[in-house]
N, C-alpha and C. Protein backbone atom coordinates (compact mmCIF):
# COMPACT_ATOMS: atom_id res chain seq x y z
N SER A 1 -11.89 10.91 8.32
CA SER A 1 -13.08 9.92 7.56
C SER A 1 -12.74 10.00 6.14
N ILE A 2 -13.07 8.77 5.70
CA ILE A 2 -12.89 8.48 4.13
C ILE A 2 -14.01 9.08 3.45
N ASP A 3 -13.99 9.64 2.27
CA ASP A 3 -15.07 10.13 1.37
C ASP A 3 -15.75 8.96 0.74
N TRP A 4 -16.55 8.34 1.23
CA TRP A 4 -17.02 7.04 0.66
C TRP A 4 -17.87 7.17 -0.46
N GLY A 5 -18.54 8.49 -0.57
CA GLY A 5 -19.26 8.66 -1.84
C GLY A 5 -18.34 9.01 -3.03
N LYS A 6 -17.03 9.52 -2.75
CA LYS A 6 -16.05 9.68 -3.82
C LYS A 6 -15.46 8.38 -4.28
N LEU A 7 -15.30 7.60 -3.24
CA LEU A 7 -14.82 6.07 -3.54
C LEU A 7 -15.74 5.30 -4.46
N ARG A 8 -17.03 5.48 -4.20
CA ARG A 8 -18.07 4.84 -5.08
C ARG A 8 -18.13 5.16 -6.41
N LEU A 9 -17.98 6.66 -6.60
CA LEU A 9 -18.02 7.10 -7.93
C LEU A 9 -16.73 6.62 -8.62
N GLY A 10 -15.69 6.37 -7.95
CA GLY A 10 -14.34 6.15 -8.51
C GLY A 10 -14.26 4.55 -8.93
N GLY A 11 -15.30 3.71 -8.40
CA GLY A 11 -15.30 2.38 -8.69
C GLY A 11 -14.59 1.57 -7.66
N ILE A 12 -14.34 1.97 -6.44
CA ILE A 12 -13.50 1.54 -5.46
C ILE A 12 -14.55 0.76 -4.38
N ILE A 13 -14.02 -0.43 -3.97
CA ILE A 13 -14.74 -1.28 -3.11
C ILE A 13 -15.03 -0.42 -1.72
N VAL A 14 -16.23 -0.46 -1.22
CA VAL A 14 -16.52 0.04 0.14
C VAL A 14 -17.09 -0.85 1.04
N PRO A 15 -17.09 -0.78 2.26
CA PRO A 15 -17.40 -1.90 3.27
C PRO A 15 -18.98 -1.79 3.27
N ASN A 16 -19.45 -2.98 3.52
CA ASN A 16 -21.01 -3.17 3.66
C ASN A 16 -21.72 -2.96 2.43
N ALA A 17 -21.13 -2.79 1.21
CA ALA A 17 -22.10 -2.44 0.13
C ALA A 17 -22.36 -3.81 -0.77
N GLU A 18 -23.21 -3.66 -1.59
CA GLU A 18 -23.66 -4.90 -2.30
C GLU A 18 -22.40 -5.37 -3.08
N PRO A 19 -22.26 -6.59 -3.19
CA PRO A 19 -21.16 -7.22 -4.06
C PRO A 19 -21.24 -6.79 -5.33
N THR A 20 -20.08 -6.55 -5.96
CA THR A 20 -20.11 -6.06 -7.43
C THR A 20 -19.02 -7.08 -7.98
N ARG A 21 -18.88 -7.05 -9.48
CA ARG A 21 -17.87 -7.69 -10.17
C ARG A 21 -16.54 -7.34 -9.69
N VAL A 22 -16.22 -6.06 -9.31
CA VAL A 22 -14.89 -5.60 -8.90
C VAL A 22 -14.65 -6.27 -7.48
N THR A 23 -15.77 -6.30 -6.63
CA THR A 23 -15.57 -6.86 -5.34
C THR A 23 -15.23 -8.38 -5.46
N GLU A 24 -15.76 -9.14 -6.34
CA GLU A 24 -15.50 -10.50 -6.72
C GLU A 24 -14.03 -10.75 -7.14
N GLU A 25 -13.60 -9.86 -8.19
CA GLU A 25 -12.39 -9.96 -8.52
C GLU A 25 -11.18 -9.73 -7.69
N PHE A 26 -11.32 -8.79 -6.80
CA PHE A 26 -10.39 -8.62 -5.85
C PHE A 26 -10.41 -9.64 -4.67
N ARG A 27 -11.49 -10.42 -4.50
CA ARG A 27 -11.59 -11.50 -3.56
C ARG A 27 -10.66 -12.63 -4.24
N ILE A 28 -10.73 -12.79 -5.47
CA ILE A 28 -9.86 -13.85 -6.20
C ILE A 28 -8.46 -13.49 -6.13
N ILE A 29 -8.04 -12.11 -6.36
CA ILE A 29 -6.77 -11.66 -6.17
C ILE A 29 -6.11 -11.84 -4.80
N LYS A 30 -6.84 -11.42 -3.79
CA LYS A 30 -6.34 -11.53 -2.43
C LYS A 30 -6.09 -12.85 -1.85
N ARG A 31 -6.79 -13.89 -2.30
CA ARG A 31 -6.64 -15.25 -1.70
C ARG A 31 -5.09 -15.70 -1.54
N PRO A 32 -4.62 -15.82 -2.84
CA PRO A 32 -3.21 -16.25 -2.79
C PRO A 32 -2.14 -15.35 -2.12
N LEU A 33 -2.44 -14.00 -2.17
CA LEU A 33 -1.62 -13.00 -1.33
C LEU A 33 -1.77 -13.33 0.00
N ILE A 34 -2.91 -13.49 0.64
CA ILE A 34 -3.07 -13.82 2.01
C ILE A 34 -2.28 -15.04 2.41
N ALA A 35 -2.57 -16.07 1.67
CA ALA A 35 -2.08 -17.51 1.95
C ALA A 35 -0.47 -17.27 2.04
N PHE A 36 0.08 -16.63 0.96
CA PHE A 36 1.58 -16.55 0.91
C PHE A 36 2.16 -15.60 2.16
N ALA A 37 1.29 -14.59 2.44
CA ALA A 37 1.66 -13.78 3.62
C ALA A 37 1.82 -14.51 4.88
N HIS A 38 0.85 -15.46 5.06
CA HIS A 38 0.78 -16.13 6.28
C HIS A 38 1.56 -17.55 6.21
N ASP A 39 2.25 -17.85 5.23
CA ASP A 39 3.05 -19.11 4.94
C ASP A 39 4.38 -18.96 5.96
N ARG A 40 4.37 -19.29 7.20
CA ARG A 40 5.59 -19.31 7.93
C ARG A 40 6.42 -20.55 7.95
N SER A 41 6.01 -21.53 6.93
CA SER A 41 6.73 -22.90 7.08
C SER A 41 7.93 -22.79 6.18
N SER A 42 8.43 -21.78 5.49
CA SER A 42 9.52 -21.62 4.90
C SER A 42 10.25 -20.13 4.89
N ASP A 43 11.46 -19.96 4.41
CA ASP A 43 12.04 -18.67 4.39
C ASP A 43 11.96 -18.15 3.10
N ARG A 44 10.93 -18.70 2.19
CA ARG A 44 11.03 -18.11 0.80
C ARG A 44 10.58 -16.67 0.80
N ALA A 45 9.79 -16.19 1.70
CA ALA A 45 9.46 -14.66 1.68
C ALA A 45 9.45 -14.20 3.06
N PRO A 46 10.64 -13.67 3.68
CA PRO A 46 10.58 -13.19 4.98
C PRO A 46 9.75 -12.04 5.36
N ARG A 47 9.40 -11.15 4.26
CA ARG A 47 8.55 -10.13 4.32
C ARG A 47 7.22 -10.27 3.47
N GLY A 48 6.72 -11.62 3.48
CA GLY A 48 5.54 -11.99 2.62
C GLY A 48 4.36 -11.29 2.96
N ASN A 49 4.27 -10.44 4.06
CA ASN A 49 3.08 -9.70 4.35
C ASN A 49 3.13 -8.31 3.78
N ILE A 50 4.23 -8.02 3.02
CA ILE A 50 4.32 -6.78 2.36
C ILE A 50 4.24 -6.89 0.86
N ILE A 51 3.25 -6.31 0.41
CA ILE A 51 2.85 -6.62 -1.01
C ILE A 51 2.94 -5.21 -1.92
N MET A 52 3.91 -5.13 -2.76
CA MET A 52 4.07 -3.93 -3.54
C MET A 52 3.26 -4.03 -4.96
N VAL A 53 2.44 -2.98 -5.14
CA VAL A 53 1.70 -2.85 -6.40
C VAL A 53 2.27 -1.91 -7.37
N SER A 54 2.59 -2.38 -8.43
CA SER A 54 3.32 -1.54 -9.54
C SER A 54 2.89 -1.78 -10.90
N SER A 55 3.32 -1.13 -11.87
CA SER A 55 3.01 -1.28 -13.21
C SER A 55 4.26 -0.87 -14.19
N ALA A 56 4.21 -1.04 -15.25
CA ALA A 56 5.25 -0.54 -16.18
C ALA A 56 5.29 0.88 -16.40
N LYS A 57 4.13 1.55 -16.71
CA LYS A 57 4.06 2.81 -16.97
C LYS A 57 2.89 3.64 -16.39
N PRO A 58 2.82 4.91 -16.35
CA PRO A 58 1.75 5.63 -15.54
C PRO A 58 0.45 5.17 -16.15
N ARG A 59 -0.70 5.53 -15.53
CA ARG A 59 -1.96 5.35 -15.88
C ARG A 59 -2.53 4.08 -16.28
N GLU A 60 -1.97 3.06 -15.69
CA GLU A 60 -2.38 1.73 -15.91
C GLU A 60 -3.41 1.18 -14.88
N GLY A 61 -3.42 1.85 -13.81
CA GLY A 61 -4.51 1.56 -12.97
C GLY A 61 -3.92 0.88 -11.61
N LYS A 62 -2.52 1.13 -11.29
CA LYS A 62 -1.91 0.48 -10.02
C LYS A 62 -2.57 1.00 -8.84
N THR A 63 -2.61 2.37 -8.89
CA THR A 63 -3.25 2.91 -7.43
C THR A 63 -4.61 2.47 -7.26
N TYR A 64 -5.44 2.33 -8.36
CA TYR A 64 -6.78 1.92 -8.27
C TYR A 64 -6.85 0.35 -7.80
N VAL A 65 -5.88 -0.27 -8.24
CA VAL A 65 -5.66 -1.74 -7.75
C VAL A 65 -5.20 -1.86 -6.32
N ALA A 66 -4.23 -0.83 -5.83
CA ALA A 66 -3.59 -0.84 -4.53
C ALA A 66 -4.74 -0.48 -3.55
N ILE A 67 -5.62 0.50 -3.83
CA ILE A 67 -6.65 0.91 -2.83
C ILE A 67 -7.79 -0.16 -2.77
N ASN A 68 -8.17 -0.80 -3.93
CA ASN A 68 -9.07 -1.90 -4.00
C ASN A 68 -8.55 -3.00 -3.31
N LEU A 69 -7.53 -3.32 -3.39
CA LEU A 69 -6.79 -4.53 -2.70
C LEU A 69 -6.74 -4.22 -1.16
N ALA A 70 -6.43 -3.05 -0.98
CA ALA A 70 -6.32 -2.72 0.64
C ALA A 70 -7.84 -2.77 1.31
N MET A 71 -8.67 -2.27 0.43
CA MET A 71 -10.22 -2.32 0.96
C MET A 71 -10.57 -3.77 1.06
N SER A 72 -10.22 -4.60 0.07
CA SER A 72 -10.70 -5.98 0.18
C SER A 72 -10.19 -6.75 1.26
N LEU A 73 -8.80 -6.48 1.46
CA LEU A 73 -8.15 -7.03 2.64
C LEU A 73 -8.64 -6.67 3.99
N ALA A 74 -8.99 -5.35 4.07
CA ALA A 74 -9.52 -4.79 5.30
C ALA A 74 -10.92 -5.35 5.70
N SER A 75 -11.65 -6.05 4.63
CA SER A 75 -12.85 -6.65 5.01
C SER A 75 -12.67 -7.79 5.70
N GLU A 76 -11.59 -8.54 5.64
CA GLU A 76 -11.32 -9.74 6.39
C GLU A 76 -11.46 -9.50 7.85
N ARG A 77 -11.90 -10.47 8.52
CA ARG A 77 -12.25 -10.58 9.86
C ARG A 77 -10.98 -10.40 10.67
N ASP A 78 -9.86 -11.12 10.37
CA ASP A 78 -8.58 -11.23 11.12
C ASP A 78 -7.37 -10.62 10.52
N LEU A 79 -7.64 -9.50 9.77
CA LEU A 79 -6.43 -8.79 9.23
C LEU A 79 -6.48 -7.34 9.56
N ASN A 80 -5.41 -6.75 9.81
CA ASN A 80 -5.13 -5.24 9.91
C ASN A 80 -4.40 -5.03 8.58
N VAL A 81 -4.68 -3.77 7.99
CA VAL A 81 -4.17 -3.64 6.65
C VAL A 81 -3.53 -2.11 6.90
N MET A 82 -2.24 -2.17 6.38
CA MET A 82 -1.66 -0.77 6.17
C MET A 82 -1.36 -0.42 4.65
N LEU A 83 -1.92 0.75 4.16
CA LEU A 83 -1.70 1.16 2.79
C LEU A 83 -0.79 2.27 2.77
N ILE A 84 0.32 1.93 2.00
CA ILE A 84 1.56 3.04 2.00
C ILE A 84 1.57 3.71 0.86
N ASP A 85 1.51 4.89 0.61
CA ASP A 85 1.62 5.56 -0.78
C ASP A 85 3.18 5.79 -0.85
N ALA A 86 3.80 5.17 -1.76
CA ALA A 86 5.30 5.29 -1.92
C ALA A 86 5.50 5.88 -3.08
N ASP A 87 4.62 6.24 -3.96
CA ASP A 87 4.65 6.97 -5.24
C ASP A 87 4.98 8.34 -4.79
N CYS A 88 6.43 8.57 -4.61
CA CYS A 88 6.75 9.86 -3.95
C CYS A 88 6.60 11.00 -4.96
N HIS A 89 6.62 10.82 -6.26
CA HIS A 89 6.73 12.04 -7.17
C HIS A 89 5.02 12.32 -7.67
N HIS A 90 4.23 11.34 -7.55
CA HIS A 90 2.83 11.49 -7.70
C HIS A 90 1.94 10.82 -6.74
N PRO A 91 2.10 11.27 -5.54
CA PRO A 91 1.22 10.58 -4.35
C PRO A 91 -0.28 11.07 -4.70
N SER A 92 -1.13 10.01 -4.46
CA SER A 92 -2.53 10.29 -4.80
C SER A 92 -3.51 9.62 -3.88
N ILE A 93 -3.05 8.80 -3.01
CA ILE A 93 -3.92 7.84 -2.24
C ILE A 93 -4.70 8.83 -1.19
N PRO A 94 -4.20 9.80 -0.42
CA PRO A 94 -4.99 10.61 0.30
C PRO A 94 -6.10 11.40 -0.39
N GLU A 95 -5.64 11.88 -1.54
CA GLU A 95 -6.67 12.71 -2.25
C GLU A 95 -7.66 11.62 -2.73
N ARG A 96 -7.33 10.63 -3.24
CA ARG A 96 -8.51 9.57 -3.79
C ARG A 96 -9.45 9.25 -2.69
N LEU A 97 -8.82 9.08 -1.35
CA LEU A 97 -9.75 8.65 -0.41
C LEU A 97 -10.48 9.91 0.43
N GLY A 98 -10.01 11.10 -0.06
CA GLY A 98 -10.64 12.18 0.34
C GLY A 98 -10.21 12.55 1.78
N ILE A 99 -9.08 12.34 2.14
CA ILE A 99 -8.37 12.65 3.50
C ILE A 99 -7.21 13.47 3.33
N LYS A 100 -6.90 14.43 4.35
CA LYS A 100 -5.74 15.33 4.20
C LYS A 100 -4.45 14.66 5.01
N ALA A 101 -3.23 14.84 4.32
CA ALA A 101 -2.21 14.57 4.77
C ALA A 101 -0.94 15.31 4.68
N ASP A 102 -0.28 15.85 5.62
CA ASP A 102 0.82 16.68 5.35
C ASP A 102 2.09 15.97 5.64
N ARG A 103 2.36 14.88 6.35
CA ARG A 103 3.52 14.25 6.45
C ARG A 103 3.29 12.74 6.25
N GLY A 104 4.55 12.13 6.13
CA GLY A 104 4.33 10.61 5.89
C GLY A 104 5.63 9.91 5.79
N LEU A 105 5.79 9.00 5.06
CA LEU A 105 6.79 8.13 4.94
C LEU A 105 8.36 8.82 4.92
N LEU A 106 8.32 9.67 3.81
CA LEU A 106 9.61 10.24 3.58
C LEU A 106 9.99 11.28 4.95
N ASP A 107 9.06 11.77 5.71
CA ASP A 107 9.33 12.56 6.78
C ASP A 107 9.85 11.74 7.93
N VAL A 108 9.15 10.62 8.14
CA VAL A 108 9.80 9.53 9.01
C VAL A 108 11.13 9.13 8.79
N LEU A 109 11.45 8.85 7.48
CA LEU A 109 12.89 8.33 7.23
C LEU A 109 13.86 9.55 7.19
N GLN A 110 13.53 10.71 7.19
CA GLN A 110 14.49 11.82 7.27
C GLN A 110 14.68 12.44 8.69
N ASP A 111 13.63 12.22 9.46
CA ASP A 111 13.58 12.76 10.84
C ASP A 111 13.56 11.66 11.93
N ALA A 112 14.77 11.33 12.38
CA ALA A 112 14.77 10.28 13.48
C ALA A 112 14.00 10.42 14.84
N SER A 113 13.53 11.81 14.93
CA SER A 113 12.80 12.02 16.10
C SER A 113 11.32 11.75 15.79
N LEU A 114 10.89 11.71 14.56
CA LEU A 114 9.58 11.60 14.20
C LEU A 114 9.07 10.00 14.32
N ASP A 115 8.06 9.88 15.21
CA ASP A 115 7.56 8.39 15.23
C ASP A 115 6.66 8.08 14.16
N LEU A 116 6.64 6.92 13.68
CA LEU A 116 5.66 6.48 12.66
C LEU A 116 4.35 6.61 13.19
N GLY A 117 4.09 6.34 14.37
CA GLY A 117 2.60 6.70 14.94
C GLY A 117 2.07 8.12 14.60
N GLU A 118 2.98 8.93 14.47
CA GLU A 118 2.59 10.49 14.28
C GLU A 118 2.17 10.77 12.93
N VAL A 119 2.47 9.92 11.88
CA VAL A 119 2.05 10.35 10.72
C VAL A 119 1.07 9.18 9.91
N LEU A 120 0.81 8.21 10.67
CA LEU A 120 -0.25 7.21 10.34
C LEU A 120 -1.53 7.88 10.42
N ILE A 121 -2.37 7.63 9.37
CA ILE A 121 -3.87 8.04 9.45
C ILE A 121 -4.57 6.81 9.72
N ARG A 122 -5.47 6.75 10.82
CA ARG A 122 -6.22 5.64 11.12
C ARG A 122 -7.76 6.16 10.56
N THR A 123 -8.29 5.18 9.81
CA THR A 123 -9.30 5.59 9.09
C THR A 123 -10.65 5.20 9.65
N ASP A 124 -11.80 5.61 9.30
CA ASP A 124 -13.00 5.01 9.60
C ASP A 124 -13.57 3.79 8.97
N CYS A 125 -12.43 3.17 8.17
CA CYS A 125 -12.70 1.83 7.47
C CYS A 125 -12.07 0.87 8.48
N PRO A 126 -12.77 -0.01 9.25
CA PRO A 126 -12.16 -1.04 10.10
C PRO A 126 -11.02 -1.61 9.59
N ASN A 127 -9.84 -1.67 10.43
CA ASN A 127 -8.70 -2.46 10.05
C ASN A 127 -7.79 -1.80 9.10
N LEU A 128 -8.08 -0.39 8.73
CA LEU A 128 -7.38 -0.01 7.57
C LEU A 128 -6.60 1.34 7.98
N THR A 129 -5.40 1.42 7.91
CA THR A 129 -4.30 2.49 8.35
C THR A 129 -3.76 3.07 7.04
N ILE A 130 -3.65 4.19 6.95
CA ILE A 130 -2.80 4.83 5.79
C ILE A 130 -1.50 5.55 6.06
N LEU A 131 -0.43 5.18 5.35
CA LEU A 131 0.83 5.84 5.68
C LEU A 131 1.07 6.70 4.27
N PRO A 132 0.85 8.08 4.34
CA PRO A 132 0.93 8.85 3.10
C PRO A 132 2.46 8.99 2.79
N SER A 133 2.82 9.51 1.60
CA SER A 133 4.29 9.52 1.15
C SER A 133 5.01 10.62 1.87
N GLY A 134 4.29 11.63 2.18
CA GLY A 134 5.06 12.68 2.97
C GLY A 134 5.58 13.81 1.93
N ARG A 135 6.39 14.77 2.46
CA ARG A 135 6.75 15.91 1.61
C ARG A 135 7.91 15.41 0.56
N ARG A 136 7.65 15.66 -0.65
CA ARG A 136 8.43 15.45 -1.71
C ARG A 136 9.87 15.99 -1.59
N VAL A 137 10.86 15.30 -1.88
CA VAL A 137 12.31 15.72 -1.77
C VAL A 137 12.94 15.15 -3.09
N PRO A 138 14.06 15.76 -3.50
CA PRO A 138 14.81 15.50 -4.67
C PRO A 138 15.53 14.11 -4.56
N GLU A 139 15.89 13.86 -3.42
CA GLU A 139 16.72 12.57 -3.11
C GLU A 139 15.91 11.19 -2.47
N SER A 140 14.89 11.23 -3.04
CA SER A 140 13.75 10.33 -2.59
C SER A 140 14.40 8.75 -2.84
N THR A 141 14.87 8.46 -3.96
CA THR A 141 15.44 7.19 -4.14
C THR A 141 16.51 6.91 -3.01
N GLU A 142 17.34 7.75 -2.81
CA GLU A 142 18.38 7.55 -1.68
C GLU A 142 17.69 7.28 -0.38
N ILE A 143 16.86 8.07 -0.19
CA ILE A 143 16.12 7.90 1.20
C ILE A 143 15.53 6.57 1.39
N LEU A 144 14.77 6.10 0.28
CA LEU A 144 14.17 4.82 0.19
C LEU A 144 15.10 3.74 0.26
N ALA A 145 16.30 3.98 -0.27
CA ALA A 145 17.43 2.94 -0.23
C ALA A 145 18.24 2.75 1.23
N SER A 146 17.77 3.74 1.95
CA SER A 146 18.64 3.85 3.31
C SER A 146 18.27 2.57 4.36
N GLN A 147 19.34 2.49 5.13
CA GLN A 147 19.21 1.47 6.35
C GLN A 147 17.99 1.67 7.12
N ARG A 148 17.61 3.01 7.23
CA ARG A 148 16.41 3.36 8.10
C ARG A 148 15.07 2.86 7.40
N MET A 149 15.10 2.84 6.08
CA MET A 149 13.87 2.31 5.29
C MET A 149 13.89 0.81 5.71
N ALA A 150 15.04 -0.01 5.56
CA ALA A 150 14.94 -1.26 5.71
C ALA A 150 14.47 -1.71 7.13
N THR A 151 15.06 -0.92 8.14
CA THR A 151 14.65 -1.00 9.73
C THR A 151 13.11 -0.89 9.84
N LEU A 152 12.63 0.19 9.06
CA LEU A 152 11.17 0.49 9.03
C LEU A 152 10.20 -0.65 8.68
N MET A 153 10.75 -1.12 7.43
CA MET A 153 9.98 -2.22 6.85
C MET A 153 9.92 -3.58 7.64
N ASP A 154 11.15 -3.70 8.31
CA ASP A 154 11.14 -4.96 9.16
C ASP A 154 10.19 -4.61 10.42
N GLU A 155 10.17 -3.54 10.84
CA GLU A 155 9.35 -3.03 12.23
C GLU A 155 7.80 -3.28 11.70
N ILE A 156 7.47 -2.63 10.62
CA ILE A 156 5.99 -2.66 10.37
C ILE A 156 5.71 -4.14 9.92
N SER A 157 6.61 -4.87 9.28
CA SER A 157 6.31 -6.21 8.97
C SER A 157 6.00 -7.12 10.09
N GLN A 158 6.84 -6.94 11.08
CA GLN A 158 6.91 -7.84 12.27
C GLN A 158 6.15 -7.53 13.40
N ARG A 159 5.83 -6.45 13.60
CA ARG A 159 5.23 -5.90 14.82
C ARG A 159 3.83 -6.54 14.91
N TYR A 160 3.15 -6.57 13.92
CA TYR A 160 1.76 -7.22 14.18
C TYR A 160 1.65 -8.43 13.15
N ARG A 161 1.40 -9.62 13.72
CA ARG A 161 1.41 -10.89 12.82
C ARG A 161 0.20 -11.03 11.98
N ASP A 162 -0.73 -10.15 12.26
CA ASP A 162 -1.96 -10.16 11.37
C ASP A 162 -2.22 -9.07 10.42
N ARG A 163 -0.94 -8.33 10.39
CA ARG A 163 -0.99 -7.11 9.43
C ARG A 163 -0.40 -7.60 8.01
N ILE A 164 -1.14 -6.87 6.97
CA ILE A 164 -0.72 -6.96 5.64
C ILE A 164 -0.38 -5.66 5.19
N ILE A 165 0.67 -5.35 4.66
CA ILE A 165 1.07 -4.11 4.13
C ILE A 165 0.97 -3.92 2.52
N VAL A 166 0.25 -3.02 2.01
CA VAL A 166 -0.03 -2.84 0.64
C VAL A 166 0.79 -1.62 0.26
N ILE A 167 1.74 -1.57 -0.58
CA ILE A 167 2.48 -0.40 -1.12
C ILE A 167 2.29 -0.07 -2.41
N ASP A 168 1.86 1.26 -2.69
CA ASP A 168 1.57 1.71 -3.98
C ASP A 168 2.97 2.35 -4.50
N THR A 169 3.50 1.89 -5.41
CA THR A 169 4.82 2.42 -5.84
C THR A 169 4.70 3.17 -7.27
N PRO A 170 5.97 3.79 -7.47
CA PRO A 170 5.72 4.47 -9.01
C PRO A 170 5.96 3.37 -10.03
N PRO A 171 5.35 3.73 -11.32
CA PRO A 171 5.69 2.60 -12.33
C PRO A 171 7.18 2.54 -12.69
N ILE A 172 7.61 1.13 -12.96
CA ILE A 172 8.94 0.90 -12.84
C ILE A 172 9.78 1.58 -13.86
N LEU A 173 9.20 1.96 -15.01
CA LEU A 173 9.84 2.41 -16.36
C LEU A 173 10.06 4.07 -15.97
N SER A 174 9.52 4.56 -15.02
CA SER A 174 9.44 6.04 -14.84
C SER A 174 10.48 6.45 -13.90
N THR A 175 10.92 5.58 -12.96
CA THR A 175 11.72 6.02 -11.88
C THR A 175 12.60 4.86 -11.36
N SER A 176 13.69 5.25 -10.56
CA SER A 176 14.58 4.15 -9.98
C SER A 176 14.10 3.72 -8.60
N GLU A 177 13.01 4.38 -8.06
CA GLU A 177 12.52 4.24 -6.59
C GLU A 177 11.83 2.77 -6.70
N THR A 178 11.15 2.31 -7.57
CA THR A 178 10.44 1.13 -7.52
C THR A 178 11.46 -0.14 -7.36
N SER A 179 12.53 -0.12 -8.24
CA SER A 179 13.51 -1.10 -7.90
C SER A 179 14.21 -1.29 -6.58
N VAL A 180 14.26 0.08 -5.86
CA VAL A 180 14.69 0.06 -4.63
C VAL A 180 13.63 -0.39 -3.59
N LEU A 181 12.41 0.03 -3.80
CA LEU A 181 11.36 -0.48 -2.87
C LEU A 181 11.14 -1.84 -3.12
N ALA A 182 11.48 -2.70 -4.27
CA ALA A 182 11.15 -4.06 -4.30
C ALA A 182 12.13 -4.83 -3.53
N ARG A 183 13.14 -4.28 -2.93
CA ARG A 183 14.19 -5.12 -2.06
C ARG A 183 13.52 -5.27 -0.73
N HIS A 184 12.39 -4.47 -0.49
CA HIS A 184 11.82 -4.37 0.96
C HIS A 184 10.57 -5.26 0.98
N VAL A 185 10.21 -5.86 -0.05
CA VAL A 185 8.90 -6.65 -0.02
C VAL A 185 9.02 -8.04 -0.28
N GLY A 186 7.88 -8.87 -0.04
CA GLY A 186 7.90 -10.27 -0.19
C GLY A 186 7.13 -10.56 -1.36
N GLN A 187 6.15 -9.86 -1.82
CA GLN A 187 5.40 -10.05 -2.86
C GLN A 187 5.16 -8.81 -3.62
N VAL A 188 4.88 -9.22 -5.10
CA VAL A 188 4.74 -7.96 -6.04
C VAL A 188 3.49 -8.39 -6.98
N LEU A 189 2.54 -7.40 -6.95
CA LEU A 189 1.35 -7.54 -7.57
C LEU A 189 1.51 -6.47 -8.92
N PHE A 190 1.76 -6.89 -10.10
CA PHE A 190 2.03 -6.23 -11.31
C PHE A 190 0.73 -5.84 -12.13
N VAL A 191 0.47 -4.56 -12.26
CA VAL A 191 -0.87 -4.37 -13.13
C VAL A 191 -0.30 -4.07 -14.50
N VAL A 192 -1.00 -4.74 -15.37
CA VAL A 192 -0.88 -4.51 -16.83
C VAL A 192 -2.27 -4.02 -17.48
N GLU A 193 -2.04 -2.95 -18.27
CA GLU A 193 -3.31 -2.47 -19.01
C GLU A 193 -3.72 -3.40 -19.99
N ALA A 194 -4.79 -3.79 -20.08
CA ALA A 194 -5.15 -4.97 -21.11
C ALA A 194 -5.17 -4.25 -22.49
N HIS A 195 -4.68 -4.97 -23.50
CA HIS A 195 -4.59 -4.41 -24.83
C HIS A 195 -3.81 -3.24 -25.22
N ALA A 196 -2.97 -2.84 -24.06
CA ALA A 196 -2.35 -1.55 -24.26
C ALA A 196 -0.83 -1.53 -23.93
N THR A 197 -0.43 -2.38 -22.97
CA THR A 197 0.95 -2.42 -22.51
C THR A 197 1.70 -3.45 -23.26
């Protein structure tokens, strides 16, 4: 179960709450992302339903944006949303949602016998599933650059046509992992801190 009280205090969108300015802002943000994700008329974005959220530097609000975007997308009637915590050095999505997670993405990529379904967290938010980052390892960039990662991204992208995947990544100036992850996505949402970046 998600800690809804904690999310409200953190300014995160919660289901069935009174609309706020934040709710409306994310409705505006998500419309073109959804349209592009479902655009099957061209090959311009084969993984258009995978959206990477990043920023230039830490503490610009990218995780806040990733969670709010996922919550807003999950409120759609015909979408399933997977929120992936791929900030392997500073994972925070499970903690912010008030849920516990021991294993995740890195564990699946390192252990071929581990099935993705074993580490996914199905939440009490309709249509929202969480994939935690997993146990931190020194060679996370190489793991994320592996063929197994490419195969996994193809699988989660194509298994369900109504699924949108939101990936919270590290800031691009902090680590090499983000440029590796960018090769696996069809859309990038870049967060910029107003009057600061």
